[in-house]
Short mmCIF file of C-alpha atoms in Angstrom, two decimals:
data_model
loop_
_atom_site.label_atom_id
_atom_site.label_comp_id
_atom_site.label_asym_id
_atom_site.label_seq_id
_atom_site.Cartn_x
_atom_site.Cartn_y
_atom_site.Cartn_z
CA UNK A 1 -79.73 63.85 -183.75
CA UNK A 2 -80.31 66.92 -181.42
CA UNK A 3 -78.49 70.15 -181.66
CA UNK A 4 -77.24 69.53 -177.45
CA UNK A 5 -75.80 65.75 -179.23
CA UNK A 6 -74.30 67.62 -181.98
CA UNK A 7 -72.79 70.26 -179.75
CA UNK A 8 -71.63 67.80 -177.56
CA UNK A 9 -69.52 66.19 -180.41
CA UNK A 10 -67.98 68.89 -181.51
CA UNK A 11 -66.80 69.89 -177.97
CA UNK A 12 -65.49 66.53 -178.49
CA UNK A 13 -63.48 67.65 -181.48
CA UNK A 14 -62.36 70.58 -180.13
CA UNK A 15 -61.26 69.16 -176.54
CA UNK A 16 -59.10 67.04 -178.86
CA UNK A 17 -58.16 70.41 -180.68
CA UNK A 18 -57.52 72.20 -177.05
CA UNK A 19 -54.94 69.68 -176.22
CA UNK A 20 -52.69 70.57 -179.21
CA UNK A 21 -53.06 74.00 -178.58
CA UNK A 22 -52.49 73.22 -175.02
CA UNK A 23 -49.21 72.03 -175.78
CA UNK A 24 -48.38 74.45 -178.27
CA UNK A 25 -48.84 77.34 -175.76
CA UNK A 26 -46.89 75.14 -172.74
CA UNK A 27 -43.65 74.74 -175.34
CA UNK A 28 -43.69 78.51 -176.66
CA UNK A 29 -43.94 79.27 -172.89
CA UNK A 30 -41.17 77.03 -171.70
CA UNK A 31 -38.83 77.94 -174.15
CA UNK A 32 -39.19 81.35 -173.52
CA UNK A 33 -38.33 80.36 -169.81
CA UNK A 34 -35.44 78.25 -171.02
CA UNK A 35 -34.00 81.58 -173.39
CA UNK A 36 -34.47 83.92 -169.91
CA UNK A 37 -32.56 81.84 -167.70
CA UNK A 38 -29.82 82.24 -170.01
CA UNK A 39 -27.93 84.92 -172.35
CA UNK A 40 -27.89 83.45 -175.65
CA UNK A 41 -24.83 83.65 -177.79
CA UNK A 42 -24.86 82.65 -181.34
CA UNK A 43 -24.62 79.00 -180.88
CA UNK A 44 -27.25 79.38 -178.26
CA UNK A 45 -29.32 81.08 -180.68
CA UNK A 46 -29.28 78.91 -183.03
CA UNK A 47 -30.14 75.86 -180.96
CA UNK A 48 -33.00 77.88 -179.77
CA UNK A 49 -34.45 77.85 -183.32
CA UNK A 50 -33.45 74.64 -184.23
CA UNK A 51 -35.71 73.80 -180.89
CA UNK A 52 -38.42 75.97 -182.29
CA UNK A 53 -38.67 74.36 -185.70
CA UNK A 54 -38.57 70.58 -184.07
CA UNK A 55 -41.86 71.91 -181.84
CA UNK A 56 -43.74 73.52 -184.88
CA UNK A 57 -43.27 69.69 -186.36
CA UNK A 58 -44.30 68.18 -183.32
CA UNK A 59 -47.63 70.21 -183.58
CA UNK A 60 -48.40 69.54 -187.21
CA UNK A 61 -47.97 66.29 -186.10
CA UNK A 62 -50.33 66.03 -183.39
CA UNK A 63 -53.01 68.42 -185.75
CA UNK A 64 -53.02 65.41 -188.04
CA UNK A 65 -53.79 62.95 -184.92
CA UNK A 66 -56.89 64.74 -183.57
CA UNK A 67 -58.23 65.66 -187.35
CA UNK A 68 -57.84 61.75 -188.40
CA UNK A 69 -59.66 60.75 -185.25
CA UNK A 70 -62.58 63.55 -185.52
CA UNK A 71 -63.37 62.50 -189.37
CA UNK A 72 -64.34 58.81 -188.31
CA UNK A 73 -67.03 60.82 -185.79
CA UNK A 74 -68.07 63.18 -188.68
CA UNK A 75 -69.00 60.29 -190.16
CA UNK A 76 -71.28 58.86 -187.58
CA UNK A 77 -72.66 62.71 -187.09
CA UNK A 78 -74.06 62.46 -190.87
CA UNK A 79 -75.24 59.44 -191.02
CA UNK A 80 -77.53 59.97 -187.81
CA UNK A 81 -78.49 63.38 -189.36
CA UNK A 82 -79.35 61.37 -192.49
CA UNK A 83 -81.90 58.93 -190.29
CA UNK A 84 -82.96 61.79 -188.99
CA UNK A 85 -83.78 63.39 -192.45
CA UNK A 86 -85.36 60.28 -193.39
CA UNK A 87 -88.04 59.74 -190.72
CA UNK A 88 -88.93 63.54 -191.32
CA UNK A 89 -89.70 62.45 -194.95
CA UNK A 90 -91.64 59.71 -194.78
CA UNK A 91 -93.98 61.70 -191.61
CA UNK A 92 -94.09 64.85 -193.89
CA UNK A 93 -94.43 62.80 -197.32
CA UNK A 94 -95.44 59.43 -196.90
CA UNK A 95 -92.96 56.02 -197.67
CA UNK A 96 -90.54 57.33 -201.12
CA UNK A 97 -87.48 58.33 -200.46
CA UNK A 98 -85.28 55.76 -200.50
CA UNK A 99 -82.09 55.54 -198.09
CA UNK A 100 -79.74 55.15 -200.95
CA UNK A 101 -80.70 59.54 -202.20
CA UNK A 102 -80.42 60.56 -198.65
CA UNK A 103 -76.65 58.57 -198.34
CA UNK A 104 -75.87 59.85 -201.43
CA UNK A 105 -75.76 63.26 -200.24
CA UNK A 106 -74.41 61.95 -197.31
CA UNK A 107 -71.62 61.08 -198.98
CA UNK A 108 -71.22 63.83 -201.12
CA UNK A 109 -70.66 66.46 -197.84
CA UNK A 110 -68.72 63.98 -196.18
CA UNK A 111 -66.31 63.81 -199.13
CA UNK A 112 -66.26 68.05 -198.67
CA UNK A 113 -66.23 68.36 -194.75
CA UNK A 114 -63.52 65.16 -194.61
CA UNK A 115 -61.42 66.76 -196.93
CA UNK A 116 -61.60 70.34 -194.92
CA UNK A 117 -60.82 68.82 -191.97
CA UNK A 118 -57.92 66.89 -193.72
CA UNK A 119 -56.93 70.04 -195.12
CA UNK A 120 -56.22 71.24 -191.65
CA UNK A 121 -54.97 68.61 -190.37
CA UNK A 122 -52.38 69.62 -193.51
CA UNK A 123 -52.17 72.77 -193.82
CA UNK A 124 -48.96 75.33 -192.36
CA UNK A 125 -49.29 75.63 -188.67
CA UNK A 126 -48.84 79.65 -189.00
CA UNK A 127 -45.39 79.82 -187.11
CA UNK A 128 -44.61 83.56 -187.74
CA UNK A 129 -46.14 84.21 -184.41
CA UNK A 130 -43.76 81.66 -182.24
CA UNK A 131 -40.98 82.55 -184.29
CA UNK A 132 -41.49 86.22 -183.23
CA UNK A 133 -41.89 85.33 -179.49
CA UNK A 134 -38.30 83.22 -179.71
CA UNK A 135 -36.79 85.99 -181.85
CA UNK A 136 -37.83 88.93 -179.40
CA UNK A 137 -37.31 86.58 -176.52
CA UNK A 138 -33.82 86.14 -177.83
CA UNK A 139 -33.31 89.96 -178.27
CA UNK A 140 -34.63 91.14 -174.83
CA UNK A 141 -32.27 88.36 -173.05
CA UNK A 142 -29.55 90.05 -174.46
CA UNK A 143 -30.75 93.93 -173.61
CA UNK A 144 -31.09 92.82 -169.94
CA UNK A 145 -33.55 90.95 -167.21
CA UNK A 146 -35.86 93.77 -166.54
CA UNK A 147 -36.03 94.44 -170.44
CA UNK A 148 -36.79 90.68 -170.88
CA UNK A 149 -39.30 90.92 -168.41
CA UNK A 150 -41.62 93.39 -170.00
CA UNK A 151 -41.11 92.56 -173.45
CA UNK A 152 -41.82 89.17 -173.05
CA UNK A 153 -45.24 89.78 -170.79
CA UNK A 154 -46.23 91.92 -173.88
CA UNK A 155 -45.57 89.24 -176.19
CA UNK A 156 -46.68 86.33 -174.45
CA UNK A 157 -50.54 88.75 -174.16
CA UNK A 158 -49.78 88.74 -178.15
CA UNK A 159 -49.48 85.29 -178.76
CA UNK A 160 -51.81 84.06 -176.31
CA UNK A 161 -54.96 85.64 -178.05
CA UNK A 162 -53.52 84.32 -181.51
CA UNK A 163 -53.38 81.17 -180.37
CA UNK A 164 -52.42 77.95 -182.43
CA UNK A 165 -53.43 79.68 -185.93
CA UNK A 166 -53.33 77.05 -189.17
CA UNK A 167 -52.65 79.17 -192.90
CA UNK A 168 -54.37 78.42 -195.93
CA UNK A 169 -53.17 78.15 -199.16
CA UNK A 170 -54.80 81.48 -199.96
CA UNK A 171 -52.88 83.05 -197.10
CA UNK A 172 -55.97 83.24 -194.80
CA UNK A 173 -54.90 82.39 -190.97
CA UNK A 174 -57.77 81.28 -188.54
CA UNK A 175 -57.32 80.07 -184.82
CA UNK A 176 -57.12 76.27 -184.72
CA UNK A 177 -60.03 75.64 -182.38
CA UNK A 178 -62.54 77.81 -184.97
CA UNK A 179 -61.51 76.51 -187.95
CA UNK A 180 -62.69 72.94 -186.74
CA UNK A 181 -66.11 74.13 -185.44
CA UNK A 182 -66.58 76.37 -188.58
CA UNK A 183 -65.64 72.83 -190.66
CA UNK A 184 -68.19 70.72 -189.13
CA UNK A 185 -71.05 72.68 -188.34
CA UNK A 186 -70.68 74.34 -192.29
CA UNK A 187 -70.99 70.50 -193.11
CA UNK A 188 -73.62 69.56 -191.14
CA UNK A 189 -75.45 72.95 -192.44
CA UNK A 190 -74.93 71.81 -195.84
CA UNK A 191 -75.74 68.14 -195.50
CA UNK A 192 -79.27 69.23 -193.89
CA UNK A 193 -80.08 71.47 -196.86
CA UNK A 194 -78.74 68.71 -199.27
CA UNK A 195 -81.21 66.03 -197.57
CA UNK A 196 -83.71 68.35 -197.74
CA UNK A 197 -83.22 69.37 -201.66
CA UNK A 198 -83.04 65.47 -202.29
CA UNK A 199 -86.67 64.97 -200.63
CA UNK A 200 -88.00 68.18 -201.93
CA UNK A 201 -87.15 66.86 -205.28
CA UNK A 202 -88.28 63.59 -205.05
CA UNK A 203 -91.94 64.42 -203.97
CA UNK A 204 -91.99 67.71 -206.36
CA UNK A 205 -92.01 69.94 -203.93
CA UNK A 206 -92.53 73.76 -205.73
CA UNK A 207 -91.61 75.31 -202.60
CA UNK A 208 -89.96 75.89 -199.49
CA UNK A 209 -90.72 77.06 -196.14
CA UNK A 210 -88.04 78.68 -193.71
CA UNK A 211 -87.38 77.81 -190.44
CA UNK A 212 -87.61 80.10 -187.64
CA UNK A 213 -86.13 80.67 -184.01
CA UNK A 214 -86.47 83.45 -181.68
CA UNK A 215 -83.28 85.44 -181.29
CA UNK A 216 -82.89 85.77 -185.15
CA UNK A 217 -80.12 87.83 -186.88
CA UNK A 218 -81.67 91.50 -188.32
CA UNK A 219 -80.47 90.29 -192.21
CA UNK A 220 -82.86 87.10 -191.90
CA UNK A 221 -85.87 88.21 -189.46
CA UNK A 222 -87.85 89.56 -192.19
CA UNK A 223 -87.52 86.17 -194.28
CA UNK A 224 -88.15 83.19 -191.17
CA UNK A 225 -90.64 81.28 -191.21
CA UNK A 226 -92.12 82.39 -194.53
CA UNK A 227 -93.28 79.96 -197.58
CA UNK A 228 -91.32 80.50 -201.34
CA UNK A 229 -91.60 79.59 -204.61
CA UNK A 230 -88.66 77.64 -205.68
CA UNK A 231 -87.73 80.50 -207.69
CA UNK A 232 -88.63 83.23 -205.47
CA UNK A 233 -86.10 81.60 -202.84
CA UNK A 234 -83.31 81.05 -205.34
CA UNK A 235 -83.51 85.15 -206.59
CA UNK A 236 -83.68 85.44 -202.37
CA UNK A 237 -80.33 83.83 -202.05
CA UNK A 238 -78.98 85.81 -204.90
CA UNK A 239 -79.58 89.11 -203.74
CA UNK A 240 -79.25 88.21 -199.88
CA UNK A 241 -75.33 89.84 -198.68
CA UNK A 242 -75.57 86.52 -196.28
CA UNK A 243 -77.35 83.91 -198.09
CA UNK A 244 -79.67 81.24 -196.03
CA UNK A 245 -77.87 78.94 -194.12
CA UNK A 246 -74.49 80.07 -194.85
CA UNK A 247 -71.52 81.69 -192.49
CA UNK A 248 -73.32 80.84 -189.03
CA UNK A 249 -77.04 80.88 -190.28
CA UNK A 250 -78.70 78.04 -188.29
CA UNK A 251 -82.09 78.21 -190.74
CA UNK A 252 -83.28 75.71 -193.18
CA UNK A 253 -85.00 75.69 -196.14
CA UNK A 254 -88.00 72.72 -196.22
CA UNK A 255 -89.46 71.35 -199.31
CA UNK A 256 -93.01 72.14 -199.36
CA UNK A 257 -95.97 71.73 -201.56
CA UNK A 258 -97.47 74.88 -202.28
CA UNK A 259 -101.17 75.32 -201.35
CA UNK A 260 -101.03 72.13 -199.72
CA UNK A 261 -98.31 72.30 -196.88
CA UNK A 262 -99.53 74.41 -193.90
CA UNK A 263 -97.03 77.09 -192.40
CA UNK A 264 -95.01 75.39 -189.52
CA UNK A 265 -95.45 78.35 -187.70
CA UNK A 266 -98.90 80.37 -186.77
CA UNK A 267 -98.73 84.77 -187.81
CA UNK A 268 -98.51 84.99 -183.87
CA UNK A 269 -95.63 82.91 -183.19
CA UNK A 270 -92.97 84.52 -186.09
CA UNK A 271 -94.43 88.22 -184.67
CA UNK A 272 -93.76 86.73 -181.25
CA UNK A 273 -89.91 85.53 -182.33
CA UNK A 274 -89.52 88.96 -183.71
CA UNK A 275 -90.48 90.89 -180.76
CA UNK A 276 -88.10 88.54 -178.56
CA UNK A 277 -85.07 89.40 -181.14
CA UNK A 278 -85.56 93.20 -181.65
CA UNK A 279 -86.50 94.30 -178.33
CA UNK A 280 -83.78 97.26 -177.33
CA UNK A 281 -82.50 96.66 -174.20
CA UNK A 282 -80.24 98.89 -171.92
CA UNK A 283 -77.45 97.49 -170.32
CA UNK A 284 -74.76 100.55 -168.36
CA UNK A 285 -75.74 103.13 -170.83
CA UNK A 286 -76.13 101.03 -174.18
CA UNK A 287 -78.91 99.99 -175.93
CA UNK A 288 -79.27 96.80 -178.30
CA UNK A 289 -81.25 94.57 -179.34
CA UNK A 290 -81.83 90.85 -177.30
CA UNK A 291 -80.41 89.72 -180.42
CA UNK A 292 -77.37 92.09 -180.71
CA UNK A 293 -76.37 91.09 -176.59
CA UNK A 294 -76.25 87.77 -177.72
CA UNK A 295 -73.43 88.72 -180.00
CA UNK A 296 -71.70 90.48 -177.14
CA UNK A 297 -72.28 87.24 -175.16
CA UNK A 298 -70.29 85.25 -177.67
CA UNK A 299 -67.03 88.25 -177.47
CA UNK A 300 -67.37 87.90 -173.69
CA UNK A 301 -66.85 83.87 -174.15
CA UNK A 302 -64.19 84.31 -176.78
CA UNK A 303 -62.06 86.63 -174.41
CA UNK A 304 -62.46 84.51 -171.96
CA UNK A 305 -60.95 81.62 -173.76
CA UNK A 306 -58.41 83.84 -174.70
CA UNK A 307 -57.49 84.52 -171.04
CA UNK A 308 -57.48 80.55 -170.34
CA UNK A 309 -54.64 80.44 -173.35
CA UNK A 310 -53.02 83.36 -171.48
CA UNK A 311 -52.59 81.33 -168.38
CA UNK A 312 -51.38 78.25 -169.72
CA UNK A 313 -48.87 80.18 -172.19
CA UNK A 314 -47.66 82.41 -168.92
CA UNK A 315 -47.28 79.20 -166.36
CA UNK A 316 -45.08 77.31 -168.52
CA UNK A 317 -42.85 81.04 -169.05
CA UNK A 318 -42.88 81.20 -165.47
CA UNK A 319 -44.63 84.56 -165.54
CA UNK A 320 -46.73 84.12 -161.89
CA UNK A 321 -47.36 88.10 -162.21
CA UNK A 322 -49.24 87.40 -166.10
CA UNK A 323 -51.26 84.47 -164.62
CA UNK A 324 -53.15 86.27 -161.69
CA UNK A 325 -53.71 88.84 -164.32
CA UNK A 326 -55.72 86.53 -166.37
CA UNK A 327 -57.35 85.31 -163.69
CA UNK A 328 -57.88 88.80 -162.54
CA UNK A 329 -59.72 89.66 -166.13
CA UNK A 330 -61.40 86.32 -165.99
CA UNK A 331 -63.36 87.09 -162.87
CA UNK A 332 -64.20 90.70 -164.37
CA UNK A 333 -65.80 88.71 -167.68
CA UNK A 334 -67.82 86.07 -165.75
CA UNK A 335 -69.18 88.90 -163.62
CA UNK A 336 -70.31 90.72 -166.79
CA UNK A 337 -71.21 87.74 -168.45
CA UNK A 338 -73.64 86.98 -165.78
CA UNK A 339 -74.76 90.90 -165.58
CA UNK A 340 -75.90 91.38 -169.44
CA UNK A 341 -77.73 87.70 -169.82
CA UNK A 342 -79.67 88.21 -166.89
CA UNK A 343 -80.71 91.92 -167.86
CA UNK A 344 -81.07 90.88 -171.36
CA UNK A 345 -83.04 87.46 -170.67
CA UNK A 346 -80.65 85.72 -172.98
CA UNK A 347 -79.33 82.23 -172.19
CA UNK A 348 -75.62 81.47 -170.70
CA UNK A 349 -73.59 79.28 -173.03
CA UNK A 350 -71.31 79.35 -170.31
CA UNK A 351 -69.52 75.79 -172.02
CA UNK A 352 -68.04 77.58 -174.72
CA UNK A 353 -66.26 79.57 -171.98
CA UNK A 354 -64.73 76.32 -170.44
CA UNK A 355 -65.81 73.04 -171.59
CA UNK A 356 -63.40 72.62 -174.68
CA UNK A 357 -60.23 73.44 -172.19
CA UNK A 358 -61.90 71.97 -168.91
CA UNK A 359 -63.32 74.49 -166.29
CA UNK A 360 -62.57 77.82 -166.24
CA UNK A 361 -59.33 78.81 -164.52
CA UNK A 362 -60.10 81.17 -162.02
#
């Protein structure tokens, strides 16, 4: 299974994901609407948070629906990864490893990544942040229409860059939509090193042999595409702040046979990679590296999908002045967007802008 399919699943997940959010944003916004067309007295507050509790239900509800239906394609991710695994050991290795130690792993990670995405499909939506809207919404209502006006434009900005936020158990909160991507790609990370210790261990590999890619974070350029003992890798990992293939590292770590299994990847090619990811580049007055505009690349997409929450949170509230805004900032983030990848020679990922909530909204 390719990256593109794997990315194109998980924009699966998460247009699933978007949808829930989607709502969430459209009833914060149209309740806010529904508390400024009116000056709430007591009663009317409370049946203003009895409407916000029934909606924070309806959510957890609908975070359950889309997590269910994403684990049954989690599974059908691994086990294609596994096949994949599989034909890589018998062209590397010869006929040996049997189907039944790759599935095993297999189903070890699924068990993990299953029960993560479970987990949110469980976990507290973090409410705090509607209940604040309705509470200030209430409060503003009752100071006056202009006062409304303002404070809720400022607090609508607020809670349209938190977005639908889920809390753990150990109090950490993370936006819906990353927590799902973090889930699976972490388990599909894990279950391509697990496949790979299985094989490595099955043929007696002593060694392993990094992957490599151009466009490399600084922590790991100085380790890609080089050749370890097992035990040289494992004191690696220990003393590494951001250990191989952990917290967004796309690098794997192949059995090899030492003196036996030639480097993937010629002296020329890993100098070349470096080159292409250290290379200082000036865009209006600042310097980084090709690697370092790539991280500004990803911001630039964030913020944008932060705008496309803005407009769908400020169109159900009514709020026609917040929504050309958005648009407004929008425009001025493409236009850079386009500006720093062509001057920087890095590619446009341009569908994690848009694809998970449809095109942009311009």
């Amino acid at each position: 299974m390719t990256d593109k399919q794997i990315d194109a699943l998980i924009e699966i997940f998460q247009q699933r994901i978007q949808k829930v959010v989607d709502e969430y944003l459209t009833r914060m916004g149209q309740q806010i609407r529904e508390i400024g067309e009116i000056i709430p007295s007591a009663q009317t507050r409370l049946v203003q948070l009895k409407k916000l509790g029934a909606n924070i239900e309806y959510i957890q509800r609908e975070i359950a629906y889309a997590a269910d239906a994403s684990i049954e394609d989690v599974a059908r991710i691994f086990e294609a990864i596994a096949e994949d695994n599989a034909r890589f050991a018998e062209a590397y290795f010869g006929p040996g490893v049997s189907t039944e130690t790759l599935m095993q792993s297999v189903r070890a990670q699924f068990d993990v990544t299953a029960g993560e995405m479970a987990n949110i499909s469980r976990t507290t939506v973090e409410s705090e942040a509607y209940r604040d809207v309705v509470d200030r919404g209430i409060q503003a209502a009752q100071a006056g229409v202009e006062g409304y006006k303002s404070a809720m434009r400022r607090a609508l900005r607020e809670a349209s860059v938190d977005g639908l936020r889920v809390k753990y158990a150990s109090g950490r909160t993370m936006r819906l939509d990353s927590a799902v991507r973090m889930n699976v790609l972490d388990g599909i990370r894990a279950l391509n090193q697990a496949n790979m210790d299985a094989i490595g261990n099955v043929f007696g590999a002593d060694g392993v042999e990094l992957s490599a890619h151009p466009m490399c974070a600084d922590d790991h350029l100085p380790y890609q595409g080089r050749q370890f003992t097992n035990a040289e890798f494992a004191e690696l990992q220990d003393t590494l702040p951001r250990p191989i293939g952990m917290w967004n590292c796309r690098h794997i770590a192949y059995p090899i046979l030492l003196g036996v299994s030639r480097p993937a990847y010629s002296a020329q090619q890993l100098e070349e990679f470096k080159s292409n990811s250290t290379q200082k580049i000036e865009i209006d007055g600042v310097k980084k590296s090709r690697y370092g505009w790539t991280q500004v690349q990803r911001s630039v997409e964030t913020a944008v999908r932060y705008q496309q929450d803005t407009i769908t949170l400020a169109r159900a509230a009514g709020d026609d002045a917040l929504v050309r805004d958005a648009k407004r900032k929008i425009r001025e983030l493409d236009s850079y967007y386009d500006r720093i990848s062509e001057a920087a020679g890095t590619p446009k990922r341009r569908e994690r802008m848009g694809t998970y909530y449809g095109k942009p909204k311009r």
